[in-house]
Short mmCIF file of C-alpha atoms in Angstrom, two decimals:
data_model
loop_
_atom_site.label_atom_id
_atom_site.label_comp_id
_atom_site.label_asym_id
_atom_site.label_seq_id
_atom_site.Cartn_x
_atom_site.Cartn_y
_atom_site.Cartn_z
CA MET A 1 -1.99 25.57 -15.76
CA ARG A 2 -0.72 23.91 -18.90
CA GLU A 3 -2.26 20.68 -20.16
CA VAL A 4 0.05 17.66 -19.86
CA ALA A 5 0.08 14.49 -21.97
CA VAL A 6 1.88 11.17 -21.79
CA VAL A 7 3.79 10.89 -25.06
CA GLY A 8 5.88 7.78 -24.44
CA ILE A 9 5.59 4.64 -22.31
CA GLY A 10 8.03 1.88 -21.37
CA HIS A 11 7.88 -1.22 -19.18
CA THR A 12 10.07 -4.17 -18.21
CA ALA A 13 8.68 -7.57 -17.40
CA PHE A 14 7.77 -7.81 -13.70
CA GLY A 15 9.19 -10.84 -11.90
CA ASN A 16 12.58 -11.89 -10.56
CA LEU A 17 15.21 -9.59 -12.10
CA SER A 18 17.60 -9.84 -9.16
CA GLN A 19 20.53 -10.75 -11.40
CA TYR A 20 20.40 -7.24 -12.89
CA ASP A 21 21.37 -3.83 -11.54
CA LEU A 22 18.51 -1.60 -10.32
CA VAL A 23 19.48 1.35 -12.51
CA ASP A 24 19.92 -0.89 -15.56
CA VAL A 25 16.39 -2.21 -15.04
CA MET A 26 15.10 1.36 -14.78
CA GLY A 27 17.18 2.34 -17.81
CA TYR A 28 15.63 -0.45 -19.86
CA SER A 29 12.12 0.85 -19.26
CA ALA A 30 13.28 4.44 -19.79
CA MET A 31 14.75 3.66 -23.22
CA ASP A 32 11.59 1.68 -24.02
CA ALA A 33 9.65 4.91 -23.36
CA VAL A 34 12.12 6.91 -25.46
CA ASP A 35 11.56 4.46 -28.34
CA ASP A 36 7.78 4.55 -27.89
CA ALA A 37 7.90 8.34 -28.01
CA GLY A 38 10.09 8.18 -31.13
CA ILE A 39 12.81 10.46 -29.77
CA GLY A 40 15.83 8.15 -29.89
CA ASP A 41 17.87 10.90 -31.53
CA HIS A 42 16.31 13.63 -29.42
CA ARG A 43 16.28 12.16 -25.92
CA ARG A 44 17.99 15.30 -24.63
CA LEU A 45 14.58 16.93 -25.00
CA ILE A 46 14.02 15.44 -21.54
CA GLU A 47 14.76 18.33 -19.19
CA GLN A 48 13.85 16.67 -15.92
CA VAL A 49 13.82 13.08 -14.62
CA PHE A 50 11.79 11.94 -11.61
CA VAL A 51 12.61 8.51 -10.25
CA ALA A 52 10.14 6.66 -8.03
CA ASN A 53 11.82 4.23 -5.69
CA MET A 54 11.09 3.16 -2.13
CA GLY A 55 13.80 0.72 -1.15
CA GLY A 56 17.01 1.29 -3.10
CA GLY A 57 18.85 2.35 0.04
CA ILE A 58 17.60 -0.54 2.18
CA LEU A 59 17.38 -3.36 -0.36
CA ASN A 60 20.06 -2.58 -2.93
CA HIS A 61 22.45 -0.33 -1.03
CA GLN A 62 21.93 2.32 -3.71
CA THR A 63 20.96 5.94 -3.16
CA ALA A 64 20.78 9.06 -5.38
CA ILE A 65 19.24 6.81 -8.00
CA ALA A 66 17.85 9.58 -10.21
CA SER A 67 21.34 11.02 -10.71
CA SER A 68 22.61 7.57 -11.59
CA LEU A 69 19.81 6.99 -14.12
CA VAL A 70 20.41 10.30 -15.91
CA SER A 71 24.06 9.43 -16.29
CA ARG A 72 23.26 5.88 -17.46
CA LEU A 73 20.99 7.34 -20.16
CA GLY A 74 23.53 10.00 -21.14
CA ILE A 75 21.10 12.90 -20.77
CA GLU A 76 23.09 15.11 -18.41
CA PRO A 77 22.61 17.94 -17.48
CA ALA A 78 18.90 17.09 -17.12
CA MET A 79 17.54 17.84 -13.66
CA ALA A 80 16.98 14.74 -11.57
CA GLU A 81 15.24 13.90 -8.30
CA THR A 82 14.14 10.73 -6.56
CA VAL A 83 10.64 10.61 -5.12
CA GLU A 84 9.98 8.31 -2.14
CA ASN A 85 6.40 8.05 -0.97
CA GLY A 86 6.11 4.41 0.06
CA PRO A 87 4.08 2.23 -2.29
CA ALA A 88 2.57 5.42 -3.77
CA SER A 89 6.00 6.63 -4.93
CA GLY A 90 5.18 5.92 -8.58
CA ALA A 91 2.06 8.06 -8.85
CA SER A 92 3.67 10.71 -6.62
CA ALA A 93 6.54 10.97 -9.10
CA VAL A 94 4.04 11.32 -11.96
CA LYS A 95 2.22 14.01 -9.98
CA THR A 96 5.50 15.85 -9.37
CA ALA A 97 6.41 15.68 -13.07
CA TRP A 98 2.92 16.85 -13.96
CA MET A 99 3.36 19.85 -11.62
CA ALA A 100 6.75 20.69 -13.13
CA ILE A 101 5.24 20.81 -16.62
CA ALA A 102 1.86 22.32 -15.74
CA SER A 103 3.61 25.15 -13.90
CA GLY A 104 5.71 25.97 -16.95
CA MET A 105 9.02 25.07 -15.30
CA VAL A 106 9.86 22.47 -17.97
CA GLU A 107 8.41 21.29 -21.29
CA VAL A 108 9.36 17.60 -21.21
CA ALA A 109 9.92 15.30 -18.24
CA MET A 110 10.44 11.60 -17.73
CA VAL A 111 9.17 9.50 -14.83
CA THR A 112 10.73 6.12 -14.08
CA GLY A 113 9.55 3.92 -11.27
CA GLY A 114 11.59 0.89 -10.35
CA GLU A 115 12.32 -1.56 -7.56
CA LEU A 116 14.42 -4.67 -7.04
CA MET A 117 12.87 -6.52 -4.07
CA ARG A 118 13.90 -10.08 -4.81
CA SER A 119 17.57 -9.44 -4.16
CA VAL A 120 16.76 -10.12 -0.49
CA THR A 121 14.84 -12.93 1.22
CA GLY A 122 11.06 -12.83 1.52
CA TRP A 123 11.38 -12.18 5.27
CA GLU A 124 13.66 -9.21 4.59
CA ALA A 125 11.37 -7.86 1.85
CA THR A 126 8.39 -8.15 4.23
CA ASP A 127 10.36 -6.31 6.91
CA PHE A 128 11.37 -3.59 4.42
CA VAL A 129 7.76 -2.85 3.43
CA ALA A 130 6.76 -2.88 7.12
CA THR A 131 9.12 0.04 7.77
CA LEU A 132 6.33 2.32 6.54
CA LEU A 133 4.27 1.40 9.62
CA HIS A 134 4.40 3.45 12.83
CA PRO A 135 7.87 2.85 14.30
CA GLU A 136 6.67 2.68 17.92
CA VAL A 137 3.13 1.34 18.03
CA GLU A 138 2.92 -0.96 14.98
CA TYR A 139 6.29 -2.06 13.58
CA PRO A 140 7.96 -3.50 16.73
CA TYR A 141 5.27 -6.17 17.14
CA GLY A 142 6.10 -7.85 13.83
CA LEU A 143 3.02 -6.33 12.24
CA THR A 144 3.23 -6.15 8.46
CA LEU A 145 1.14 -4.85 5.59
CA PRO A 146 -0.37 -8.34 5.05
CA GLY A 147 -1.26 -8.27 8.76
CA PHE A 148 -3.27 -5.09 8.29
CA GLY A 149 -4.70 -6.57 5.08
CA GLY A 150 -5.95 -9.53 7.12
CA MET A 151 -7.48 -7.39 9.88
CA PHE A 152 -9.13 -5.10 7.32
CA THR A 153 -10.53 -8.10 5.43
CA ARG A 154 -12.01 -9.59 8.62
CA MET A 155 -13.74 -6.31 9.50
CA TYR A 156 -15.15 -6.02 5.97
CA MET A 157 -16.38 -9.63 5.91
CA GLU A 158 -18.05 -9.30 9.30
CA ARG A 159 -19.77 -6.02 8.40
CA TYR A 160 -20.86 -6.73 4.84
CA GLY A 161 -21.05 -10.52 4.62
CA LEU A 162 -18.28 -10.87 2.04
CA THR A 163 -17.27 -14.53 1.61
CA GLU A 164 -13.93 -16.16 0.91
CA ARG A 165 -15.35 -17.37 -2.40
CA GLU A 166 -16.14 -13.78 -3.43
CA LEU A 167 -12.62 -12.74 -2.46
CA ALA A 168 -11.26 -15.54 -4.63
CA MET A 169 -13.34 -14.27 -7.58
CA VAL A 170 -11.20 -11.13 -7.62
CA ALA A 171 -8.00 -13.19 -7.78
CA VAL A 172 -9.39 -15.43 -10.54
CA LYS A 173 -10.41 -12.39 -12.63
CA ASP A 174 -7.08 -10.64 -12.12
CA HIS A 175 -5.12 -13.74 -13.09
CA GLN A 176 -7.25 -14.15 -16.22
CA ASN A 177 -6.18 -10.64 -17.25
CA GLY A 178 -2.58 -11.12 -16.15
CA MET A 179 -2.28 -14.28 -18.27
CA LYS A 180 -2.66 -12.02 -21.34
CA ASN A 181 -0.25 -9.32 -20.15
CA PRO A 182 3.33 -9.91 -21.33
CA PHE A 183 4.68 -7.92 -18.37
CA ALA A 184 2.87 -9.91 -15.66
CA HIS A 185 4.85 -11.67 -12.93
CA VAL A 186 2.47 -14.49 -12.02
CA LYS A 187 0.94 -15.85 -15.21
CA VAL A 188 -0.98 -18.62 -13.51
CA GLU A 189 -4.59 -19.32 -14.37
CA CYS A 190 -6.64 -19.93 -11.23
CA SER A 191 -9.94 -21.71 -10.82
CA LEU A 192 -12.47 -20.61 -8.27
CA ASP A 193 -12.82 -24.11 -6.85
CA ALA A 194 -9.06 -24.48 -6.37
CA LEU A 195 -8.86 -21.21 -4.45
CA SER A 196 -11.85 -21.60 -2.19
CA HIS A 197 -13.23 -24.04 0.29
CA ASP A 198 -12.41 -27.44 -1.17
CA SER A 199 -10.07 -29.86 0.55
CA GLU A 200 -7.10 -28.91 -1.61
CA SER A 201 -7.30 -25.18 -0.87
CA GLU A 202 -5.27 -25.44 2.34
CA ALA A 203 -2.32 -26.85 0.40
CA ALA A 204 -2.65 -24.79 -2.77
CA ASN A 205 -3.85 -21.60 -1.16
CA PRO A 206 -2.92 -21.51 2.55
CA TYR A 207 -3.83 -18.74 4.95
CA MET A 208 -1.15 -16.06 5.20
CA ALA A 209 -2.94 -13.43 7.29
CA THR A 210 -6.36 -14.81 8.17
CA PRO A 211 -8.79 -14.56 6.50
CA LEU A 212 -6.48 -13.68 3.58
CA ARG A 213 -4.91 -16.59 1.75
CA LEU A 214 -1.82 -16.75 -0.47
CA TYR A 215 -3.79 -15.98 -3.64
CA GLY A 216 -5.37 -13.01 -1.91
CA MET A 217 -2.01 -11.22 -1.93
CA CYS A 218 0.31 -9.77 -4.55
CA PRO A 219 3.74 -11.27 -5.16
CA VAL A 220 7.06 -9.63 -4.27
CA SER A 221 8.35 -8.41 -7.63
CA ASP A 222 11.16 -6.65 -9.43
CA GLY A 223 10.63 -4.35 -12.39
CA ALA A 224 10.37 -0.84 -13.78
CA ALA A 225 8.04 1.35 -15.83
CA SER A 226 8.57 4.73 -17.46
CA LEU A 227 6.54 7.58 -18.92
CA ILE A 228 7.55 10.63 -20.94
CA LEU A 229 5.36 13.69 -20.34
CA CYS A 230 5.09 16.86 -22.41
CA ALA A 231 3.00 20.04 -22.32
CA THR A 232 0.43 19.72 -25.10
CA ASP A 233 1.01 23.34 -26.19
CA SER A 234 4.79 22.90 -26.28
CA PRO A 235 6.78 23.28 -29.52
CA ALA A 236 8.44 20.00 -28.45
CA MET A 237 5.21 18.12 -29.26
CA LYS A 238 6.33 18.04 -32.92
CA TYR A 239 8.91 15.41 -31.93
CA PHE A 240 6.28 13.09 -30.45
CA GLN A 241 4.56 11.88 -33.60
CA LYS A 242 5.16 8.14 -33.28
CA SER A 243 2.59 7.20 -30.64
CA GLU A 244 -0.79 8.61 -29.69
CA PRO A 245 -0.54 11.07 -26.76
CA VAL A 246 -2.90 10.57 -23.83
CA ARG A 247 -3.85 13.46 -21.57
CA ILE A 248 -3.40 13.43 -17.79
CA SER A 249 -6.70 15.15 -17.11
CA GLY A 250 -6.89 14.84 -13.34
CA ILE A 251 -4.55 14.08 -10.49
CA GLY A 252 -5.18 14.26 -6.75
CA SER A 253 -3.76 12.89 -3.56
CA ALA A 254 -4.70 12.80 0.11
CA THR A 255 -3.46 11.47 3.44
CA ASP A 256 -5.01 9.75 6.42
CA THR A 257 -3.83 8.82 9.94
CA HIS A 258 -0.52 6.95 10.09
CA CYS A 259 -1.96 4.40 12.52
CA VAL A 260 -4.91 2.40 11.23
CA HIS A 261 -6.31 2.06 14.77
CA ASN A 262 -6.71 5.86 14.99
CA ARG A 263 -9.34 5.94 12.22
CA LYS A 264 -12.88 6.38 13.48
CA ASP A 265 -14.00 3.74 10.98
CA PRO A 266 -11.00 1.72 9.82
CA LEU A 267 -13.02 0.44 6.84
CA HIS A 268 -13.47 3.98 5.52
CA LEU A 269 -10.47 4.66 3.28
CA LYS A 270 -10.83 8.43 3.39
CA ALA A 271 -7.63 9.20 1.50
CA VAL A 272 -8.80 7.02 -1.39
CA GLU A 273 -12.18 8.72 -1.50
CA LEU A 274 -10.73 12.23 -1.30
CA SER A 275 -7.90 11.69 -3.79
CA ALA A 276 -10.36 10.31 -6.34
CA GLN A 277 -12.76 13.22 -5.79
CA ARG A 278 -9.89 15.66 -6.34
CA ALA A 279 -8.82 13.90 -9.54
CA TYR A 280 -12.41 13.79 -10.85
CA ALA A 281 -12.86 17.50 -10.07
CA MET A 282 -9.71 18.43 -11.97
CA ALA A 283 -10.79 16.30 -14.94
CA ASP A 284 -14.33 17.73 -14.67
CA ILE A 285 -15.88 14.26 -14.64
CA THR A 286 -17.58 11.94 -12.14
CA ALA A 287 -17.07 8.26 -11.32
CA LYS A 288 -19.77 7.43 -13.89
CA ASP A 289 -17.53 8.76 -16.69
CA ILE A 290 -14.67 6.35 -15.92
CA SER A 291 -14.38 3.60 -18.56
CA PHE A 292 -11.96 1.34 -16.65
CA ALA A 293 -9.62 1.44 -13.66
CA GLU A 294 -6.34 0.17 -12.28
CA LEU A 295 -6.82 -0.17 -8.52
CA HIS A 296 -4.05 -0.98 -6.03
CA ASP A 297 -4.95 -4.59 -5.16
CA ALA A 298 -1.92 -5.48 -3.04
CA PHE A 299 -4.57 -7.56 -1.26
CA VAL A 300 -7.74 -8.56 -3.11
CA ILE A 301 -9.88 -6.88 -0.45
CA LEU A 302 -8.37 -3.55 -1.53
CA GLU A 303 -9.72 -3.90 -5.07
CA ILE A 304 -13.17 -4.33 -3.52
CA ALA A 305 -12.87 -1.52 -0.96
CA ILE A 306 -11.17 0.97 -3.31
CA SER A 307 -13.79 0.37 -6.02
CA GLU A 308 -16.41 1.50 -3.50
CA GLU A 309 -14.44 4.51 -2.19
CA VAL A 310 -13.91 5.90 -5.71
CA GLY A 311 -17.65 5.77 -6.36
CA PHE A 312 -18.10 2.77 -8.65
CA PHE A 313 -20.29 0.95 -6.13
CA GLU A 314 -22.08 1.68 -2.86
CA ARG A 315 -20.22 0.53 0.27
CA GLY A 316 -20.64 -3.20 0.81
CA THR A 317 -22.01 -3.88 -2.67
CA ALA A 318 -18.90 -4.39 -4.82
CA ARG A 319 -19.04 -8.10 -4.08
CA LYS A 320 -22.34 -8.36 -5.94
CA ALA A 321 -20.88 -6.53 -8.94
CA ILE A 322 -17.88 -8.85 -8.95
CA ALA A 323 -20.09 -11.93 -8.83
CA ALA A 324 -22.11 -10.47 -11.73
CA GLY A 325 -18.96 -10.03 -13.82
CA ASP A 326 -19.19 -6.23 -13.87
CA THR A 327 -15.43 -5.79 -13.29
CA THR A 328 -14.24 -8.15 -16.06
CA ILE A 329 -12.83 -6.84 -19.34
CA SER A 330 -16.26 -6.94 -20.98
CA GLY A 331 -18.11 -5.81 -17.84
CA LYS A 332 -19.63 -2.46 -16.95
CA ILE A 333 -16.46 -1.15 -15.28
CA PRO A 334 -13.39 -3.29 -16.04
CA ILE A 335 -10.94 -3.27 -13.12
CA ASN A 336 -7.28 -4.24 -13.31
CA SER A 337 -7.15 -5.15 -16.96
CA SER A 338 -3.38 -5.49 -16.50
CA GLY A 339 -3.84 -8.26 -13.94
CA GLY A 340 -3.38 -5.73 -11.16
CA LEU A 341 -0.75 -6.00 -8.49
CA LYS A 342 -2.21 -9.44 -7.78
CA SER A 343 -1.02 -11.03 -11.04
CA LYS A 344 1.14 -8.40 -12.75
CA GLY A 345 3.21 -7.93 -9.60
CA HIS A 346 4.15 -5.14 -7.22
CA PRO A 347 7.67 -3.71 -7.43
CA VAL A 348 6.62 -0.96 -5.05
CA GLY A 349 8.32 2.07 -6.63
CA ALA A 350 7.25 0.97 -10.12
CA THR A 351 3.60 0.20 -9.43
CA GLY A 352 2.09 3.69 -9.71
CA VAL A 353 3.93 4.34 -12.98
CA SER A 354 2.94 0.92 -14.31
CA GLN A 355 -0.74 1.63 -13.56
CA ILE A 356 -0.62 4.80 -15.69
CA HIS A 357 1.30 2.89 -18.39
CA GLU A 358 -1.73 0.57 -18.52
CA LEU A 359 -4.18 3.50 -18.72
CA VAL A 360 -2.26 4.93 -21.69
CA LYS A 361 -2.01 1.56 -23.43
CA GLN A 362 -5.74 0.91 -23.05
CA ILE A 363 -6.77 4.42 -24.18
CA ARG A 364 -4.55 4.04 -27.23
CA GLY A 365 -6.34 0.74 -27.95
CA LYS A 366 -3.03 -1.13 -27.87
CA ALA A 367 -3.66 -3.69 -25.11
CA GLU A 368 -3.19 -7.34 -26.00
CA LYS A 369 -5.98 -9.39 -27.49
CA GLY A 370 -8.48 -10.50 -24.89
CA ARG A 371 -7.76 -7.71 -22.40
CA GLN A 372 -8.47 -4.58 -24.45
CA VAL A 373 -11.32 -2.55 -22.96
CA LYS A 374 -13.90 -1.42 -25.54
CA ASN A 375 -13.54 2.25 -26.58
CA PRO A 376 -12.16 3.64 -23.30
CA LYS A 377 -12.34 7.41 -22.88
CA HIS A 378 -11.28 7.98 -19.26
CA GLY A 379 -9.19 5.63 -17.09
CA LEU A 380 -8.59 5.90 -13.33
CA ALA A 381 -5.49 4.71 -11.47
CA VAL A 382 -5.37 4.54 -7.65
CA ASN A 383 -1.91 4.11 -6.11
CA PHE A 384 -2.31 3.24 -2.41
CA GLY A 385 0.53 4.14 -0.04
CA GLY A 386 0.97 2.80 3.48
CA PHE A 387 -2.23 1.15 4.57
CA GLY A 388 -4.21 3.94 2.95
CA ASN A 389 -2.43 6.84 4.65
CA ASN A 390 -1.14 8.39 1.41
CA VAL A 391 -3.05 7.80 -1.80
CA VAL A 392 -2.66 9.25 -5.30
CA SER A 393 -5.42 9.02 -7.91
CA THR A 394 -4.84 9.84 -11.57
CA VAL A 395 -7.28 10.18 -14.47
CA CYS A 396 -6.01 9.77 -18.02
CA SER A 397 -8.24 10.72 -20.95
CA LYS A 398 -8.32 10.37 -24.70
CA MET A 399 -7.28 13.63 -26.41
CA MET B 1 21.13 19.92 26.19
CA VAL B 2 18.50 17.23 26.24
CA ASP B 3 19.25 14.09 28.21
CA PHE B 4 17.71 11.42 25.99
CA THR B 5 18.40 8.67 28.51
CA GLN B 6 15.33 9.97 30.33
CA TYR B 7 13.26 8.21 27.65
CA VAL B 8 14.71 4.77 28.33
CA PRO B 9 11.77 2.82 29.76
CA LYS B 10 12.05 2.38 33.52
CA LYS B 11 9.30 -0.23 33.63
CA LYS B 12 7.07 -2.18 31.31
CA ALA B 13 4.33 0.31 30.57
CA ILE B 14 2.61 1.85 27.55
CA PHE B 15 1.02 5.25 27.88
CA ALA B 16 -1.66 7.31 26.21
CA HIS B 17 -1.11 11.08 26.30
CA ILE B 18 -3.77 13.55 27.38
CA CYS B 19 -4.01 17.09 26.04
CA PRO B 20 -3.72 19.36 29.13
CA ASN B 21 -6.06 21.90 27.58
CA CYS B 22 -9.01 19.96 26.18
CA GLY B 23 -8.50 16.48 27.65
CA GLU B 24 -8.39 14.68 24.27
CA LYS B 25 -6.55 11.34 24.62
CA TYR B 26 -4.02 10.08 22.09
CA TYR B 27 -2.08 6.90 21.35
CA PRO B 28 0.50 7.46 20.03
CA ALA B 29 1.11 11.05 21.11
CA PRO B 30 0.98 13.82 18.49
CA MET B 31 3.07 17.02 18.60
CA VAL B 32 -0.06 19.18 18.41
CA CYS B 33 -3.53 18.45 19.75
CA HIS B 34 -5.73 17.80 16.71
CA THR B 35 -8.71 19.27 18.55
CA CYS B 36 -7.46 22.49 20.19
CA GLY B 37 -3.93 22.98 18.80
CA THR B 38 -2.11 22.75 22.14
CA ARG B 39 1.58 22.00 21.57
CA ARG B 40 3.41 19.06 23.12
CA ASP B 41 7.17 18.94 23.64
CA PRO B 42 8.68 15.58 24.64
CA THR B 43 11.89 17.37 25.76
CA GLY B 44 9.96 19.83 27.91
CA SER B 45 12.25 22.66 26.74
CA LYS B 46 9.75 24.82 24.82
CA PHE B 47 6.40 23.45 25.91
CA ALA B 48 5.27 21.09 28.65
CA GLU B 49 5.14 17.34 28.18
CA TRP B 50 1.54 16.16 28.46
CA PRO B 51 0.14 14.06 31.31
CA VAL B 52 -0.09 10.36 30.57
CA GLU B 53 -2.45 7.51 31.33
CA GLU B 54 -1.24 3.91 31.34
CA LEU B 55 -2.90 1.74 28.73
CA LYS B 56 -3.88 -1.45 30.49
CA GLY B 57 -6.86 -3.40 31.67
CA PRO B 58 -10.18 -4.28 30.04
CA CYS B 59 -10.58 -3.77 26.30
CA THR B 60 -12.65 -5.10 23.42
CA LEU B 61 -11.25 -6.86 20.35
CA LEU B 62 -12.31 -5.04 17.15
CA THR B 63 -10.51 -7.21 14.58
CA TRP B 64 -7.61 -9.65 14.42
CA THR B 65 -5.45 -11.81 12.17
CA ARG B 66 -3.19 -14.84 12.43
CA LEU B 67 -0.10 -13.85 10.45
CA THR B 68 2.21 -16.53 9.07
CA ALA B 69 4.20 -14.29 6.71
CA LEU B 70 6.36 -12.72 9.39
CA PRO B 71 9.25 -10.31 8.85
CA VAL B 72 12.88 -11.10 9.47
CA GLY B 73 13.70 -11.31 13.17
CA PHE B 74 10.64 -13.34 14.16
CA ASN B 75 11.18 -17.09 14.35
CA ASP B 76 7.61 -18.09 15.10
CA ARG B 77 5.30 -20.21 12.99
CA TYR B 78 2.77 -17.43 13.28
CA LEU B 79 1.75 -14.52 15.46
CA LEU B 80 -1.70 -13.22 16.31
CA PHE B 81 -2.41 -9.50 16.14
CA GLY B 82 -5.43 -7.45 17.03
CA ILE B 83 -6.84 -3.96 17.30
CA VAL B 84 -8.67 -3.27 20.57
CA GLU B 85 -10.73 -0.43 22.01
CA PHE B 86 -10.43 0.64 25.65
CA PRO B 87 -13.44 1.96 27.60
CA SER B 88 -11.98 5.47 27.19
CA GLY B 89 -12.37 5.13 23.42
CA ILE B 90 -8.63 4.87 22.78
CA ARG B 91 -7.70 2.17 20.29
CA ALA B 92 -4.43 0.30 19.97
CA SER B 93 -2.79 -2.43 17.91
CA GLY B 94 -0.88 -5.18 19.66
CA LEU B 95 0.00 -8.80 20.12
CA LEU B 96 -2.84 -11.23 20.88
CA ARG B 97 -2.14 -13.97 23.37
CA VAL B 98 -5.41 -15.75 22.77
CA GLU B 99 -5.40 -18.89 20.69
CA SER B 100 -8.98 -18.69 19.40
CA PRO B 101 -9.88 -15.01 19.18
CA GLU B 102 -13.31 -13.74 18.26
CA THR B 103 -14.22 -10.22 17.27
CA GLY B 104 -15.99 -8.49 20.14
CA MET B 105 -14.45 -10.60 22.88
CA LYS B 106 -13.43 -8.94 26.14
CA LEU B 107 -9.69 -8.93 26.77
CA PHE B 108 -7.15 -7.48 29.18
CA ALA B 109 -4.23 -5.38 27.98
CA ARG B 110 -0.85 -5.10 29.63
CA ALA B 111 2.67 -4.15 28.61
CA ASP B 112 5.24 -6.86 28.03
CA VAL B 113 8.30 -7.60 25.93
CA VAL B 114 7.08 -8.19 22.37
CA ARG B 115 10.45 -8.83 20.75
CA THR B 116 14.16 -8.52 21.29
CA ASN B 117 15.85 -6.32 18.72
CA ARG B 118 19.64 -6.68 18.56
CA GLY B 119 19.70 -7.71 22.18
CA THR B 120 17.40 -4.94 23.34
CA PRO B 121 13.97 -5.98 24.64
CA GLU B 122 11.13 -3.92 23.15
CA VAL B 123 7.97 -3.42 25.17
CA GLY B 124 4.52 -3.31 23.63
CA LEU B 125 0.89 -4.10 24.33
CA VAL B 126 -0.29 -7.67 24.66
CA PHE B 127 -3.93 -8.65 24.88
CA GLU B 128 -4.97 -11.68 26.94
CA LYS B 129 -8.15 -13.38 28.10
CA SER B 130 -7.42 -12.86 31.77
CA LYS B 131 -5.16 -10.81 33.98
CA SER B 132 -2.97 -13.83 34.77
CA ARG B 133 0.44 -14.02 33.18
CA VAL B 134 1.62 -17.03 31.18
CA SER B 135 5.24 -17.49 32.15
CA GLY B 136 7.67 -17.64 29.23
CA ALA B 137 5.08 -16.93 26.56
CA THR B 138 5.91 -14.43 23.82
CA GLY B 139 2.55 -14.57 22.12
CA ALA B 140 0.19 -17.09 20.54
CA THR B 141 2.92 -18.56 18.38
CA GLY B 142 2.60 -22.28 18.77
CA ARG B 143 5.38 -22.04 21.38
CA ASN B 144 3.09 -20.81 24.12
CA PRO B 145 2.95 -23.58 26.76
CA GLU B 146 -0.76 -22.98 27.35
CA VAL B 147 -1.43 -23.32 23.63
CA ALA B 148 0.84 -26.35 23.30
CA ALA B 149 -1.18 -28.05 26.01
CA GLN B 150 -4.40 -27.36 24.12
CA HIS B 151 -2.99 -28.94 20.98
CA SER B 152 -1.39 -32.01 22.60
#
């Protein structure tokens, strides 16, 4: 298989962009990636476009979005497909583009992930995301992803002794990073005391899905991110001289049972573990070689649980590492230097692409002051679909 | 031609399916037994539909949450949800009608209307402390008369 590199990256701000058109938002990040790659006059080098989007049909009454984006960018007759894989759509689209290039089918491809979720009410957005649950035995009850986040958190706390204060530490750390990320949706600095246990916490940080509180969950966001990928042995690489290319050295995905209650141990996120192992094997590395990671913290408990499944910590011990500062920017294994979904935001189709955007930015050494990881060599992104029933892990490495 | 009206529920009941070959129990039902590969056909046209077992009665609460961020269509202040395990080992998610749940507590499961969707009542599993019904209750929502009495 051919080696594939990211040669251009683009990103919109995450937040409330509901006054804009979905494809315009995607187009903005796509042209940002074209500019970063330095191919403004050669954008027709892009032979194939993969669009990651989960809710265009439901939320925005728009379908066939990839075709629309190609036309908006004026790069017809490039091939175009939309990839829908729930909240893992972004990394799935990157994986599909990687396969198209690695197989030799195309030389250059673009991936754009985008979502406009704030064009509907919060209740409607919550219902939209819940459509990924089982349509007969989960969804009809009013169960939602935060509901499963709450039940998962309770199981974890009762088994391993995790405290609400330790959960809040993850949110505080993520917001510290997000404050320095120009793309972040919720740039609010949080204090540990305000988020945990004192008399004001009920007002400032109410329970949403016990024992998860408001600041234990990601916001509902709009936004887009784009990547341009090229085979490293392609003659087209001569056009990508402006920005440092970063290799996609490993990519793997895995699935688990649709219904959480059917898992022998619901705390064991098998698809996370397996997808990471597959990505490490392809990159010929182990968890110990990873310099930093973007983990899908739609709920803060997931940052903790995923960090254990991918091999950074033993099960039940991540909380100690967090309390010791090991996951901060200057720690042993910085996690969610972007602010994560928690602070940066979670436009579902964009998230997986945005995570890899962050890996590339960090490996290039171009992250903003105060959130640049020191000399990163390998970065891991985990894009978590469903409640862990479809997960994509990606390793990016310095060339 | 398949008569799909045969699937319209005739009574409030939720069923586990049992593989006729190896006896493995499933909720919800798969199309193929994960253990022995026996096929299941809900139309009965190519393969037999599997025998069923009603999910009801004693169960143990494995985990739960009180959810205030509800989706559109639910006009409650909150709802309680749980995952339970039946003595047979089958697990299920459902609506908790217990105001102060505790992990590990013994509950009773039965089928009841869990919401009305565009005028159509939808039946699901509810988990309660005792077998007795609470008339008019839709769940532990703050509207439950038993709960209201506790809070008054």
